[in-house]
PDB file of C-alpha atoms and ligand atoms in Angstrom:
ATOM      1  CA  MET H  12       9.021  15.582  13.705  1.00  0.00           C
ATOM      2  CA  ASP H  13       6.006  13.536  12.596  1.00  0.00           C
ATOM      3  CA  LYS H  14       5.107   9.611  11.596  1.00  0.00           C
ATOM      4  CA  LEU H  15       3.382   7.815   9.302  1.00  0.00           C
ATOM      5  CA  LEU H  16       3.405   3.624   8.997  1.00  0.00           C
ATOM      6  CA  PHE H  17       2.821   2.313   6.410  1.00  0.00           C
ATOM      7  CA  ILE H  18       1.302  -2.329   6.209  1.00  0.00           C
ATOM      8  CA  THR H  19       0.177  -3.313   2.268  1.00  0.00           C
ATOM      9  CA  ASP H  20      -0.571  -6.465   0.929  1.00  0.00           C
ATOM     10  CA  THR H  21      -3.031  -8.178   3.958  1.00  0.00           C
ATOM     11  CA  HIS H  22      -4.225 -10.453   1.567  1.00  0.00           C
ATOM     12  CA  MET H  23      -6.520 -11.775   4.364  1.00  0.00           C
ATOM     13  CA  THR H  24      -7.914 -15.392   3.376  1.00  0.00           C
ATOM     14  CA  GLU H  25     -11.216 -16.684   5.143  1.00  0.00           C
ATOM     15  CA  ALA H  26     -10.051 -19.046   8.871  1.00  0.00           C
ATOM     16  CA  GLY H  27      -8.063 -21.726   7.282  1.00  0.00           C
ATOM     17  CA  ARG H  28      -6.714 -20.796   4.085  1.00  0.00           C
ATOM     18  CA  PHE H  29      -3.411 -19.776   4.100  1.00  0.00           C
ATOM     19  CA  ILE H  30      -1.319 -18.254   0.881  1.00  0.00           C
ATOM     20  CA  ILE H  31       2.569 -20.660   0.328  1.00  0.00           C
ATOM     21  CA  GLY H  32       1.967 -21.834   3.766  1.00  0.00           C
ATOM     22  CA  LEU H  33       1.714 -18.450   5.707  1.00  0.00           C
ATOM     23  CA  ASP H  34      -1.257 -17.184   7.883  1.00  0.00           C
ATOM     24  CA  PRO H  35      -2.542 -13.974   6.469  1.00  0.00           C
ATOM     25  CA  ALA H  36      -3.531 -13.255   9.909  1.00  0.00           C
ATOM     26  CA  ALA H  37      -1.099 -14.021  11.685  1.00  0.00           C
ATOM     27  CA  ARG H  38       1.424 -12.488   9.809  1.00  0.00           C
ATOM     28  CA  LEU H  39      -0.508  -8.954   9.895  1.00  0.00           C
ATOM     29  CA  GLN H  40      -1.566  -9.101  13.407  1.00  0.00           C
ATOM     30  CA  ALA H  41       3.117 -10.155  14.100  1.00  0.00           C
ATOM     31  CA  VAL H  42       3.851  -6.800  11.992  1.00  0.00           C
ATOM     32  CA  LEU H  43       0.950  -4.492  13.743  1.00  0.00           C
ATOM     33  CA  ASP H  44       2.392  -6.318  16.722  1.00  0.00           C
ATOM     34  CA  ALA H  45       6.138  -5.069  15.877  1.00  0.00           C
ATOM     35  CA  ALA H  46       5.166  -1.899  14.242  1.00  0.00           C
ATOM     36  CA  LEU H  47       2.725   0.068  17.249  1.00  0.00           C
ATOM     37  CA  ALA H  48       5.335  -1.366  19.984  1.00  0.00           C
ATOM     38  CA  ALA H  49       8.338   0.454  18.405  1.00  0.00           C
ATOM     39  CA  HIS H  50       6.837   3.757  17.251  1.00  0.00           C
ATOM     40  CA  ALA H  51       3.759   4.186  19.257  1.00  0.00           C
ATOM     41  CA  ASP H  52       3.496   8.169  18.096  1.00  0.00           C
ATOM     42  CA  VAL H  53       2.788   6.995  14.427  1.00  0.00           C
ATOM     43  CA  ALA H  54      -0.367   9.957  12.803  1.00  0.00           C
ATOM     44  CA  ALA H  55      -1.417   7.235  11.246  1.00  0.00           C
ATOM     45  CA  LEU H  56      -1.666   3.650   9.490  1.00  0.00           C
ATOM     46  CA  VAL H  57      -2.336   3.663   5.733  1.00  0.00           C
ATOM     47  CA  ILE H  58      -2.599  -0.148   4.253  1.00  0.00           C
ATOM     48  CA  LEU H  59      -2.149   0.454   0.611  1.00  0.00           C
ATOM     49  CA  GLY H  60      -4.531  -1.933  -0.706  1.00  0.00           C
ATOM     50  CA  ASP H  61      -4.867  -5.667  -1.465  1.00  0.00           C
ATOM     51  CA  LEU H  62      -6.490  -6.107   2.645  1.00  0.00           C
ATOM     52  CA  THR H  63      -7.865  -9.056   1.357  1.00  0.00           C
ATOM     53  CA  HIS H  64      -7.234 -11.989  -1.168  1.00  0.00           C
ATOM     54  CA  ASN H  65     -10.350 -12.528  -2.725  1.00  0.00           C
ATOM     55  CA  GLY H  66     -12.339  -9.636  -1.838  1.00  0.00           C
ATOM     56  CA  THR H  67     -15.466 -11.375   0.238  1.00  0.00           C
ATOM     57  CA  GLU H  68     -17.178  -9.651   3.090  1.00  0.00           C
ATOM     58  CA  ALA H  69     -16.105 -12.685   5.217  1.00  0.00           C
ATOM     59  CA  GLU H  70     -12.272 -12.329   4.178  1.00  0.00           C
ATOM     60  CA  TYR H  71     -13.250  -7.959   5.072  1.00  0.00           C
ATOM     61  CA  ARG H  72     -14.974  -9.565   8.238  1.00  0.00           C
ATOM     62  CA  ARG H  73     -11.329 -11.181   9.756  1.00  0.00           C
ATOM     63  CA  LEU H  74      -9.933  -8.468   8.867  1.00  0.00           C
ATOM     64  CA  LYS H  75     -11.638  -5.706  10.957  1.00  0.00           C
ATOM     65  CA  PRO H  76     -10.902  -6.906  14.755  1.00  0.00           C
ATOM     66  CA  LEU H  77      -7.079  -6.088  13.769  1.00  0.00           C
ATOM     67  CA  LEU H  78      -7.505  -3.281  12.369  1.00  0.00           C
ATOM     68  CA  ASP H  79     -10.182  -2.079  14.978  1.00  0.00           C
ATOM     69  CA  ALA H  80      -7.712  -2.796  17.482  1.00  0.00           C
ATOM     70  CA  VAL H  81      -4.875  -0.037  16.911  1.00  0.00           C
ATOM     71  CA  PRO H  82      -4.661   2.443  18.579  1.00  0.00           C
ATOM     72  CA  ILE H  83      -4.420   5.140  16.031  1.00  0.00           C
ATOM     73  CA  PRO H  84      -6.729   6.362  12.829  1.00  0.00           C
ATOM     74  CA  VAL H  85      -6.371   3.809  10.340  1.00  0.00           C
ATOM     75  CA  ILE H  86      -6.527   4.540   6.602  1.00  0.00           C
ATOM     76  CA  PRO H  87      -7.218   1.194   3.723  1.00  0.00           C
ATOM     77  CA  MET H  88      -6.630   1.710   0.808  1.00  0.00           C
ATOM     78  CA  LEU H  89      -8.118  -1.055  -2.556  1.00  0.00           C
ATOM     79  CA  GLY H  90      -6.171  -3.200  -4.562  1.00  0.00           C
ATOM     80  CA  ASN H  91      -7.168  -5.317  -7.506  1.00  0.00           C
ATOM     81  CA  HIS H  92      -7.544  -8.457  -5.196  1.00  0.00           C
ATOM     82  CA  ASP H  93     -10.575  -5.822  -3.123  1.00  0.00           C
ATOM     83  CA  ARG H  94     -14.037  -5.791  -3.791  1.00  0.00           C
ATOM     84  CA  ARG H  95     -15.625  -1.997  -3.585  1.00  0.00           C
ATOM     85  CA  ALA H  96     -18.996  -3.105  -1.934  1.00  0.00           C
ATOM     86  CA  ALA H  97     -17.996  -6.122   0.417  1.00  0.00           C
ATOM     87  CA  PHE H  98     -15.080  -3.190   1.558  1.00  0.00           C
ATOM     88  CA  GLN H  99     -17.987  -0.763   2.207  1.00  0.00           C
ATOM     89  CA  LYS H 100     -20.492  -3.255   3.728  1.00  0.00           C
ATOM     90  CA  VAL H 101     -18.107  -4.637   6.942  1.00  0.00           C
ATOM     91  CA  PHE H 102     -15.904  -0.710   6.856  1.00  0.00           C
ATOM     92  CA  PRO H 103     -18.660   1.992   6.411  1.00  0.00           C
ATOM     93  CA  ASP H 104     -16.401   4.584   8.333  1.00  0.00           C
ATOM     94  CA  ALA H 105     -13.140   4.268   6.244  1.00  0.00           C
ATOM     95  CA  PRO H 106     -12.831   7.590   4.607  1.00  0.00           C
ATOM     96  CA  GLN H 107     -13.789   7.680   1.477  1.00  0.00           C
ATOM     97  CA  ALA H 108     -14.799   9.986  -1.454  1.00  0.00           C
ATOM     98  CA  GLU H 109     -17.178  10.550  -4.370  1.00  0.00           C
ATOM     99  CA  GLY H 110     -17.606   6.538  -4.383  1.00  0.00           C
ATOM    100  CA  PHE H 111     -13.999   5.788  -3.797  1.00  0.00           C
ATOM    101  CA  VAL H 112     -12.076   4.607  -1.856  1.00  0.00           C
ATOM    102  CA  GLN H 113      -9.729   7.686  -1.718  1.00  0.00           C
ATOM    103  CA  SER H 114      -8.808  10.664   1.007  1.00  0.00           C
ATOM    104  CA  MET H 115      -6.933  13.216   2.203  1.00  0.00           C
ATOM    105  CA  ARG H 116      -5.584  14.565   5.368  1.00  0.00           C
ATOM    106  CA  ASP H 117      -3.045  17.398   6.410  1.00  0.00           C
ATOM    107  CA  ILE H 118       0.050  16.324   9.303  1.00  0.00           C
ATOM    108  CA  GLY H 119       1.600  18.655   9.745  1.00  0.00           C
ATOM    109  CA  GLU H 120       2.974  20.160   6.841  1.00  0.00           C
ATOM    110  CA  THR H 121       2.812  17.521   5.001  1.00  0.00           C
ATOM    111  CA  ARG H 122      -0.426  16.333   2.501  1.00  0.00           C
ATOM    112  CA  LEU H 123      -1.359  12.625   2.051  1.00  0.00           C
ATOM    113  CA  ILE H 124      -3.547  12.107  -0.405  1.00  0.00           C
ATOM    114  CA  THR H 125      -4.797   7.660  -0.921  1.00  0.00           C
ATOM    115  CA  LEU H 126      -6.142   6.430  -4.040  1.00  0.00           C
ATOM    116  CA  ASP H 127      -8.266   3.947  -5.029  1.00  0.00           C
ATOM    117  CA  SER H 128      -7.189   2.391  -8.277  1.00  0.00           C
ATOM    118  CA  LEU H 129      -9.427  -1.220  -8.112  1.00  0.00           C
ATOM    119  CA  ASP H 130     -10.817  -1.142 -11.615  1.00  0.00           C
ATOM    120  CA  GLY H 131     -14.302  -2.062 -11.589  1.00  0.00           C
ATOM    121  CA  PRO H 132     -17.444  -3.120 -11.282  1.00  0.00           C
ATOM    122  CA  PRO H 133     -17.305  -4.980 -13.597  1.00  0.00           C
ATOM    123  CA  TYR H 134     -14.906  -6.597 -12.565  1.00  0.00           C
ATOM    124  CA  PRO H 135     -13.310  -8.026 -15.447  1.00  0.00           C
ATOM    125  CA  ASP H 136     -12.520 -11.881 -14.779  1.00  0.00           C
ATOM    126  CA  ASP H 137      -8.618 -11.847 -13.803  1.00  0.00           C
ATOM    127  CA  HIS H 138      -7.587  -8.837 -14.794  1.00  0.00           C
ATOM    128  CA  HIS H 139      -5.684  -7.373 -12.089  1.00  0.00           C
ATOM    129  CA  ALA H 140      -4.426  -3.933 -13.955  1.00  0.00           C
ATOM    130  CA  GLY H 141      -5.302  -1.044 -11.469  1.00  0.00           C
ATOM    131  CA  ARG H 142      -6.851   2.144 -13.417  1.00  0.00           C
ATOM    132  CA  LEU H 143      -7.822   5.707 -12.448  1.00  0.00           C
ATOM    133  CA  CYS H 144     -10.707   7.254 -14.193  1.00  0.00           C
ATOM    134  CA  ASP H 145     -11.246  10.892 -14.531  1.00  0.00           C
ATOM    135  CA  THR H 146     -13.176  11.034 -11.948  1.00  0.00           C
ATOM    136  CA  ARG H 147     -10.564  10.097  -9.059  1.00  0.00           C
ATOM    137  CA  LEU H 148      -7.744  12.132 -11.195  1.00  0.00           C
ATOM    138  CA  ARG H 149     -10.052  15.011 -10.384  1.00  0.00           C
ATOM    139  CA  PHE H 150      -9.623  13.995  -7.278  1.00  0.00           C
ATOM    140  CA  LEU H 151      -6.460  13.975  -7.539  1.00  0.00           C
ATOM    141  CA  ASP H 152      -5.752  17.307  -8.967  1.00  0.00           C
ATOM    142  CA  LYS H 153      -7.579  18.966  -6.533  1.00  0.00           C
ATOM    143  CA  ALA H 154      -5.856  17.329  -3.763  1.00  0.00           C
ATOM    144  CA  LEU H 155      -2.742  18.571  -4.646  1.00  0.00           C
ATOM    145  CA  ALA H 156      -3.783  22.381  -5.694  1.00  0.00           C
ATOM    146  CA  THR H 157      -5.284  22.782  -2.285  1.00  0.00           C
ATOM    147  CA  ARG H 158      -2.023  22.234  -0.025  1.00  0.00           C
ATOM    148  CA  ALA H 159      -1.134  25.618   0.008  1.00  0.00           C
ATOM    149  CA  GLY H 160       2.393  24.580   0.032  1.00  0.00           C
ATOM    150  CA  ARG H 161       2.393  21.383   2.295  1.00  0.00           C
ATOM    151  CA  GLN H 162       4.645  18.252   1.093  1.00  0.00           C
ATOM    152  CA  ALA H 163       2.407  15.279   0.132  1.00  0.00           C
ATOM    153  CA  ILE H 164       2.844  11.381  -0.236  1.00  0.00           C
ATOM    154  CA  VAL H 165       0.585   9.993  -2.632  1.00  0.00           C
ATOM    155  CA  CYS H 166      -0.680   6.365  -1.548  1.00  0.00           C
ATOM    156  CA  ILE H 167      -2.045   4.451  -5.305  1.00  0.00           C
ATOM    157  CA  HIS H 168      -2.240  -0.059  -4.828  1.00  0.00           C
ATOM    158  CA  HIS H 169      -0.856   0.043  -8.590  1.00  0.00           C
ATOM    159  CA  PRO H 170       2.549   1.479  -9.365  1.00  0.00           C
ATOM    160  CA  PRO H 171       2.558   3.409 -12.535  1.00  0.00           C
ATOM    161  CA  PHE H 172       5.700   2.703 -14.369  1.00  0.00           C
ATOM    162  CA  ASP H 173       7.900  -0.188 -15.210  1.00  0.00           C
ATOM    163  CA  THR H 174       9.758  -2.268 -12.034  1.00  0.00           C
ATOM    164  CA  GLY H 175      11.523  -4.893 -14.285  1.00  0.00           C
ATOM    165  CA  ILE H 176       9.544  -7.639 -12.742  1.00  0.00           C
ATOM    166  CA  ILE H 177       7.251  -8.278 -15.678  1.00  0.00           C
ATOM    167  CA  GLY H 178       4.803 -10.327 -14.625  1.00  0.00           C
ATOM    168  CA  MET H 179       3.684  -7.231 -11.870  1.00  0.00           C
ATOM    169  CA  ASP H 180       4.419  -4.864 -14.971  1.00  0.00           C
ATOM    170  CA  MET H 181       2.047  -6.881 -18.027  1.00  0.00           C
ATOM    171  CA  ILE H 182      -0.347  -5.635 -14.498  1.00  0.00           C
ATOM    172  CA  LYS H 183       0.277  -1.977 -13.717  1.00  0.00           C
ATOM    173  CA  LEU H 184      -1.662   1.406 -13.372  1.00  0.00           C
ATOM    174  CA  ALA H 185      -3.195   1.571 -16.991  1.00  0.00           C
ATOM    175  CA  GLU H 186      -3.432   4.838 -16.879  1.00  0.00           C
ATOM    176  CA  GLY H 187       0.208   5.508 -15.004  1.00  0.00           C
ATOM    177  CA  ASP H 188       1.365   8.413 -17.794  1.00  0.00           C
ATOM    178  CA  ALA H 189      -1.609  10.384 -16.950  1.00  0.00           C
ATOM    179  CA  PHE H 190      -1.213   9.901 -13.103  1.00  0.00           C
ATOM    180  CA  LEU H 191       3.077  10.123 -13.373  1.00  0.00           C
ATOM    181  CA  ASP H 192       1.964  13.712 -15.854  1.00  0.00           C
ATOM    182  CA  LEU H 193       0.612  15.006 -13.391  1.00  0.00           C
ATOM    183  CA  LEU H 194       2.387  13.879 -10.021  1.00  0.00           C
ATOM    184  CA  ALA H 195       5.574  15.663 -11.862  1.00  0.00           C
ATOM    185  CA  ARG H 196       3.562  18.785 -13.257  1.00  0.00           C
ATOM    186  CA  HIS H 197       2.202  19.363  -9.203  1.00  0.00           C
ATOM    187  CA  GLY H 198       5.341  18.401  -8.074  1.00  0.00           C
ATOM    188  CA  ASN H 199       7.321  18.207  -4.161  1.00  0.00           C
ATOM    189  CA  LEU H 200       5.465  14.986  -3.527  1.00  0.00           C
ATOM    190  CA  HIS H 201       6.556  11.666  -3.021  1.00  0.00           C
ATOM    191  CA  LEU H 202       4.624   8.298  -4.384  1.00  0.00           C
ATOM    192  CA  VAL H 203       4.034   5.745  -2.157  1.00  0.00           C
ATOM    193  CA  CYS H 204       2.742   1.927  -3.831  1.00  0.00           C
ATOM    194  CA  GLY H 205       2.003  -1.270  -3.175  1.00  0.00           C
ATOM    195  CA  HIS H 206       1.017  -4.096  -5.329  1.00  0.00           C
ATOM    196  CA  VAL H 207       4.443  -5.842  -6.374  1.00  0.00           C
ATOM    197  CA  HIS H 208       5.244  -7.755  -2.800  1.00  0.00           C
ATOM    198  CA  ARG H 209       8.388  -6.045  -2.187  1.00  0.00           C
ATOM    199  CA  THR H 210      10.606  -3.617  -1.172  1.00  0.00           C
ATOM    200  CA  MET H 211      11.772  -0.869  -4.217  1.00  0.00           C
ATOM    201  CA  SER H 212      12.517   2.900  -5.023  1.00  0.00           C
ATOM    202  CA  GLY H 213      13.436   5.286  -8.052  1.00  0.00           C
ATOM    203  CA  SER H 214      12.124   7.668  -9.491  1.00  0.00           C
ATOM    204  CA  THR H 215      10.577   8.197 -13.146  1.00  0.00           C
ATOM    205  CA  ARG H 216      10.625  11.057 -15.032  1.00  0.00           C
ATOM    206  CA  GLY H 217      11.123  12.745 -11.913  1.00  0.00           C
ATOM    207  CA  VAL H 218       8.881  11.760  -9.371  1.00  0.00           C
ATOM    208  CA  PRO H 219      10.576   9.652  -7.092  1.00  0.00           C
ATOM    209  CA  TRP H 220       8.764   6.680  -4.865  1.00  0.00           C
ATOM    210  CA  THR H 221       8.767   4.119  -3.316  1.00  0.00           C
ATOM    211  CA  ILE H 222       7.619   0.063  -3.065  1.00  0.00           C
ATOM    212  CA  LEU H 223       7.224  -1.864   0.235  1.00  0.00           C
ATOM    213  CA  LYS H 224       6.793  -5.791   1.172  1.00  0.00           C
ATOM    214  CA  SER H 225       4.331  -7.172   2.500  1.00  0.00           C
ATOM    215  CA  PRO H 226       3.569  -8.749   6.105  1.00  0.00           C
ATOM    216  CA  CYS H 227       2.770 -11.917   3.990  1.00  0.00           C
ATOM    217  CA  HIS H 228       4.013 -13.309   1.120  1.00  0.00           C
ATOM    218  CA  GLN H 229       6.701 -10.969  -1.261  1.00  0.00           C
ATOM    219  CA  GLY H 230       7.312 -10.711  -4.732  1.00  0.00           C
ATOM    220  CA  VAL H 231      10.781 -12.340  -5.696  1.00  0.00           C
ATOM    221  CA  LEU H 232      13.802 -10.692  -7.643  1.00  0.00           C
ATOM    222  CA  ASP H 233      12.908 -12.450 -11.022  1.00  0.00           C
ATOM    223  CA  LEU H 234      13.346 -10.221 -14.338  1.00  0.00           C
ATOM    224  CA  THR H 235      12.320 -13.592 -16.588  1.00  0.00           C
ATOM    225  CA  SER H 236       9.312 -14.886 -15.869  1.00  0.00           C
ATOM    226  CA  PRO H 237       5.997 -13.400 -17.033  1.00  0.00           C
ATOM    227  CA  ASP H 238       4.303 -15.483 -13.706  1.00  0.00           C
ATOM    228  CA  ALA H 239       2.475 -12.285 -11.883  1.00  0.00           C
ATOM    229  CA  HIS H 240       2.365 -15.273  -8.694  1.00  0.00           C
ATOM    230  CA  LEU H 241       5.924 -16.303  -8.081  1.00  0.00           C
ATOM    231  CA  SER H 242       6.562 -15.604  -3.793  1.00  0.00           C
ATOM    232  CA  THR H 243       8.383 -16.712  -1.084  1.00  0.00           C
ATOM    233  CA  ASN H 244       7.900 -16.659   2.056  1.00  0.00           C
ATOM    234  CA  GLU H 245      10.786 -13.315   3.454  1.00  0.00           C
ATOM    235  CA  PRO H 246       9.643 -12.032   6.581  1.00  0.00           C
ATOM    236  CA  GLY H 247       6.946  -9.404   6.549  1.00  0.00           C
ATOM    237  CA  ALA H 248       7.797  -6.075   6.838  1.00  0.00           C
ATOM    238  CA  TYR H 249       6.550  -2.613   7.543  1.00  0.00           C
ATOM    239  CA  GLY H 250       6.998   0.647   6.496  1.00  0.00           C
ATOM    240  CA  LEU H 251       7.902   4.042   8.217  1.00  0.00           C
ATOM    241  CA  ALA H 252       7.511   7.217   6.648  1.00  0.00           C
ATOM    242  CA  LEU H 253       9.028  10.086   8.736  1.00  0.00           C
ATOM    243  CA  LEU H 254       7.811  13.746   8.175  1.00  0.00           C
ATOM    244  CA  MET H 255      10.842  15.859   8.208  1.00  0.00           C
ATOM    245  CA  GLY H 256      10.303  19.446   7.623  1.00  0.00           C
ATOM    246  CA  ASP H 257      11.935  19.640   4.125  1.00  0.00           C
ATOM    247  CA  GLY H 258      10.997  16.009   2.953  1.00  0.00           C
ATOM    248  CA  ILE H 259      10.259  12.538   3.097  1.00  0.00           C
ATOM    249  CA  VAL H 260      12.046   9.640   4.573  1.00  0.00           C
ATOM    250  CA  ILE H 261      10.650   6.333   4.400  1.00  0.00           C
ATOM    251  CA  HIS H 262      11.741   3.109   6.331  1.00  0.00           C
ATOM    252  CA  SER H 263      11.245  -0.699   5.568  1.00  0.00           C
ATOM    253  CA  GLU H 264      11.786  -3.009   8.574  1.00  0.00           C
ATOM    254  CA  ASP H 265      10.986  -7.064   8.400  1.00  0.00           C
ATOM    255  CA  VAL H 266       9.343  -8.183  10.810  1.00  0.00           C
ATOM    256  CA  GLY H 267      10.556 -12.127  13.075  1.00  0.00           C
ATOM    257  CA  LEU H 268      14.435 -12.019  12.028  1.00  0.00           C
ATOM    258  CA  LYS H 269      15.724 -14.039  14.529  1.00  0.00           C
ATOM    259  CA  GLY H 270      19.576 -12.630  15.530  1.00  0.00           C
ATOM    260  CA  VAL H 271      18.759  -8.955  13.834  1.00  0.00           C
ATOM    261  CA  ARG H 272      18.987  -7.552  17.471  1.00  0.00           C
ATOM    262  CA  ILE H 273      22.247  -7.755  18.304  1.00  0.00           C
ATOM    263  CA  PHE H 274      24.386  -5.096  19.259  1.00  0.00           C
ATOM    264  CA  GLY H 275      28.171  -3.713  19.939  1.00  0.00           C
ATOM    265  CA  GLY H 276      31.321  -3.941  18.054  1.00  0.00           C
ATOM    266  CA  TYR H 277      33.489  -6.169  15.781  1.00  0.00           C
ATOM    267  CA  ASP H 278      34.493  -9.448  16.684  1.00  0.00           C
ATOM    268  CA  ALA H 279      37.210 -10.098  18.646  1.00  0.00           C
ATOM    269  CA  GLU H 280      39.882 -12.211  16.042  1.00  0.00           C
TER     270      GLU H 280
HETATM  271 FE1  LIG S 306      -0.640  -8.428  -3.786  1.00  0.00          FE
END
C-alpha cells in the first residue's frame, strides 16, 4: 500500500517573527520529525500552499533547508500568502508546468495532481481569494483524462465551496463552480485542500473532500465572524493518505500532544 504525506499552510516567517506567538519554523520541524519518524515509507510529501506568510524571498530561503532535509520527494504548492516569482527563484527545481506551480505524477494506481490557485500577478492588495484560469483548468482536465483508470488525488490550496466559516468562504476559489463541475464529470477522485487551517471533511456536488490543518496556527470553529484571521494555538498537524486498492483513506495527526500515547484497558474502579 502506497502512502502520501500532507502538510499545509506552513506560513514561514523570517527568523524572530512569530504568528500568535508561534515560530513557524520550529512548528514545521516538529511536524516533519514526527511524521517522518512514524511514516518513513511515504512516497512523497505534498505541501498544500501558504508556504510563507508574506511571500518574500527571505521567507522562502528560511523554508528551503527544512524541506531539503526531507529524504523523500517534496511537492510544494502555492497559496494566497505566496508569491510565484520569489518561490521560483528559491525553488527552481520544484515541480512546475506551463509557468504555474502545478504537477502530476503516478504513485502506483493513484494519479497525484497538485494545482496552483494563486491569483496573480498582478497581486491585488489584500485580496486572498483563489483563481484557476483556463490554462490551469485545462491542465487539470488533461491530467484527469489521461490517468488510464487510476483513482486521483487532486490537491488545491483554496476550497472551491463554502465551509460555513464566513471569513474563509469570502476568499474561497473564485472559479469553484467550473472546478467542481470538472471534478464531478471525471469522478473517481478525492479533493484535498488547505487554506482554512482546520481539519474538515465532506462532499460537495458528489465530490469528496478533505481539508487539513496547519503545523502552525489553526483556524477557529466560529460560524458568525467574517474575520478570516481568527487563529488559535491548537497543536500542529500533518495528514497521511493511504492509497488503498479500492479508494483513499486520509488521516489527520496532531503533533506535540502530551499524554496521548497511553495504551491499556479501562482504569480500575
Ligand atoms: Fe494559510
